[in-house]
Steps between C-alpha positions, in 0.01 A plus 500: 500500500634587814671239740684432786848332465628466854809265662790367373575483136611156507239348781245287406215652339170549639249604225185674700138530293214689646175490412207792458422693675827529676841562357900409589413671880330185577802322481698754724538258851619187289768751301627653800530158675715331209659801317844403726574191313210485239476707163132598489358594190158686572303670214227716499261360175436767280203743601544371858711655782774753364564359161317667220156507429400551134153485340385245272293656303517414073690852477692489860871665418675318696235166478484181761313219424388387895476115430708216687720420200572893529597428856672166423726676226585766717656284752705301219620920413594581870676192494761541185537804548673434843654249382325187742503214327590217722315317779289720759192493771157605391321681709131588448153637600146571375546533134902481543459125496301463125791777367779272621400169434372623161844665467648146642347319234828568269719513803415229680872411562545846663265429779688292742300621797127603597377775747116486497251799644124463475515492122380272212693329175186292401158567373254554793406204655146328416378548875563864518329793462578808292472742794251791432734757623716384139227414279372844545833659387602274226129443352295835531592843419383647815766320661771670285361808592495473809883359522579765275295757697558424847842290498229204685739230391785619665363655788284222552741259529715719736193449764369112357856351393626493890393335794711767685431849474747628272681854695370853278838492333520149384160548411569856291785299352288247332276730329729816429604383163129456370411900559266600194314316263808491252719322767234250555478345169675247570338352833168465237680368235622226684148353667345556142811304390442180755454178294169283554425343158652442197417824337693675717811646390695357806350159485785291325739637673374386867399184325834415400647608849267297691584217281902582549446556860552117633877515331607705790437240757853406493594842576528649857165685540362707794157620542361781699122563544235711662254267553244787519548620107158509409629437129806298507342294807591099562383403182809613354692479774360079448597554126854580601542235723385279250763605234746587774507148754868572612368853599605647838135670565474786785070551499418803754117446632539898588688654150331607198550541140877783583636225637812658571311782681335289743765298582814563364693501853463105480521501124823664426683327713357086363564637178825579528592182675340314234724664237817421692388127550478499123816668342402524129764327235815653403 
């Protein structure tokens, strides 16, 4: 797994989870505006941006399972091994926010503050819709091929997940780590992965989060959303809300589902004054 461990060794941690089909460069603007006074912890999941990305096939040498409690144990690793085990902010997006609360679930005391991107830590909600675009690569093997093929997922979202256009760079950025069909196991692995049902592998795990999720509202919380995410629309930005009252809520009518892309000249800054109107405990 590789990570980012930036700022001072005895600031206040910031623990930063992307989601798929990004990686830790998503989180880039927030790092560089906090890494002064902040210790932000950024990984890249395994098979996503520049950590490793093994098979898991039944005779794989190294072998990865791709499954949330994979993701959710991998956190608790990064974690002992440097040595964080006292209060911090978690910080989330897409499918960063079912790793961490599912990792939260035995560290609830850890979590002492909330930073919330266009993500989900509940099952879907009732009134939504499983967007095509996802059914077609988690559901039908066409669709892996064609993530696997063509990198879709990734360069798809580099064109669908802004509002803004994203400059060439930015937008090489996002995709360079998914370059063959071996580096893009992981961006099909995890919408084959996403929990709708109780047969799914994934299932208790977002149930019990989404059941655990109202015992942060005592906690300082901050939420950040595209309101243009075509998956992780006001439906869950409502579900949050719900969970969250004492939320501070910034909703952009013109950001989509990178958040931080669209919008992080406004973002960076509100977050950061958040976290300094909320010291965490000693």
């Amino acid at each position: 797994m590789h990570y980012l461990d930036e700022g001072p060794r005895d600031g206040e941690v910031v623990l930063m989870l992307h989601g798929n089909p990004s990686w830790s460069y998503y989180w880039r603007h927030l790092v560089r505006g906090l890494r002064d006074r902040y210790r932000c912890i950024v990984p890249d999941h395994v098979g996503m941006g520049l950590s490793d990305k093994p098979d898991d096939g039944p005779r794989a040498s190294p072998r990865y399972d791709y499954t949330l409690a994979s993701r959710v144990e991998d956190v608790g690793t990064l974690l002992a091994h440097l040595g964080i085990d006292g209060p911090l902010t978690l910080a989330v997006h897409d499918w960063g926010g079912m790793i961490g609360f599912g990792w939260a679930l035995t560290h609830q005391a850890q979590v002492q503050r909330l930073v919330i991107t266009n993500t989900a830590a509940f099952p879907m909600p009732a009134v939504k819709a499983m967007p095509w675009q996802i059914a077609l690569g988690r559901d039908y093997t066409v669709g892996e091929w064609i993530i696997r093929g063509f990198n879709a997922f990734s360069a798809g979202a580099s064109w669908l997940g802004v509002e803004r256009r994203m400059p060439a760079d930015v937008r090489r950025a996002y995709v360079a780590p998914y370059d063959s069909w071996r580096n893009r196991i992981s961006t099909v692995r995890f919408m084959q992965d996403i929990p709708l049902g109780q047969d799914d592998r994934a299932w208790p795990l977002l149930e019990a989060a989404g059941r655990a999720l109202p015992g942060y509202a005592d906690r300082p919380a901050f939420i950040g959303w595209g309101l243009r995410d075509f998956v992780f629309d006001r439906h869950f930005l409502d579900g949050f809300r719900q969970a969250l009252p004492q939320a501070e809520v910034e909703a952009f009518a013109d950001a989509g589902h990178y958040v931080l892309e669209d919008r992080h000249a406004e973002l960076v800054p509100r977050i950061r004054a958040f976290l300094e109107r909320h010291p965490l405990p000693a």
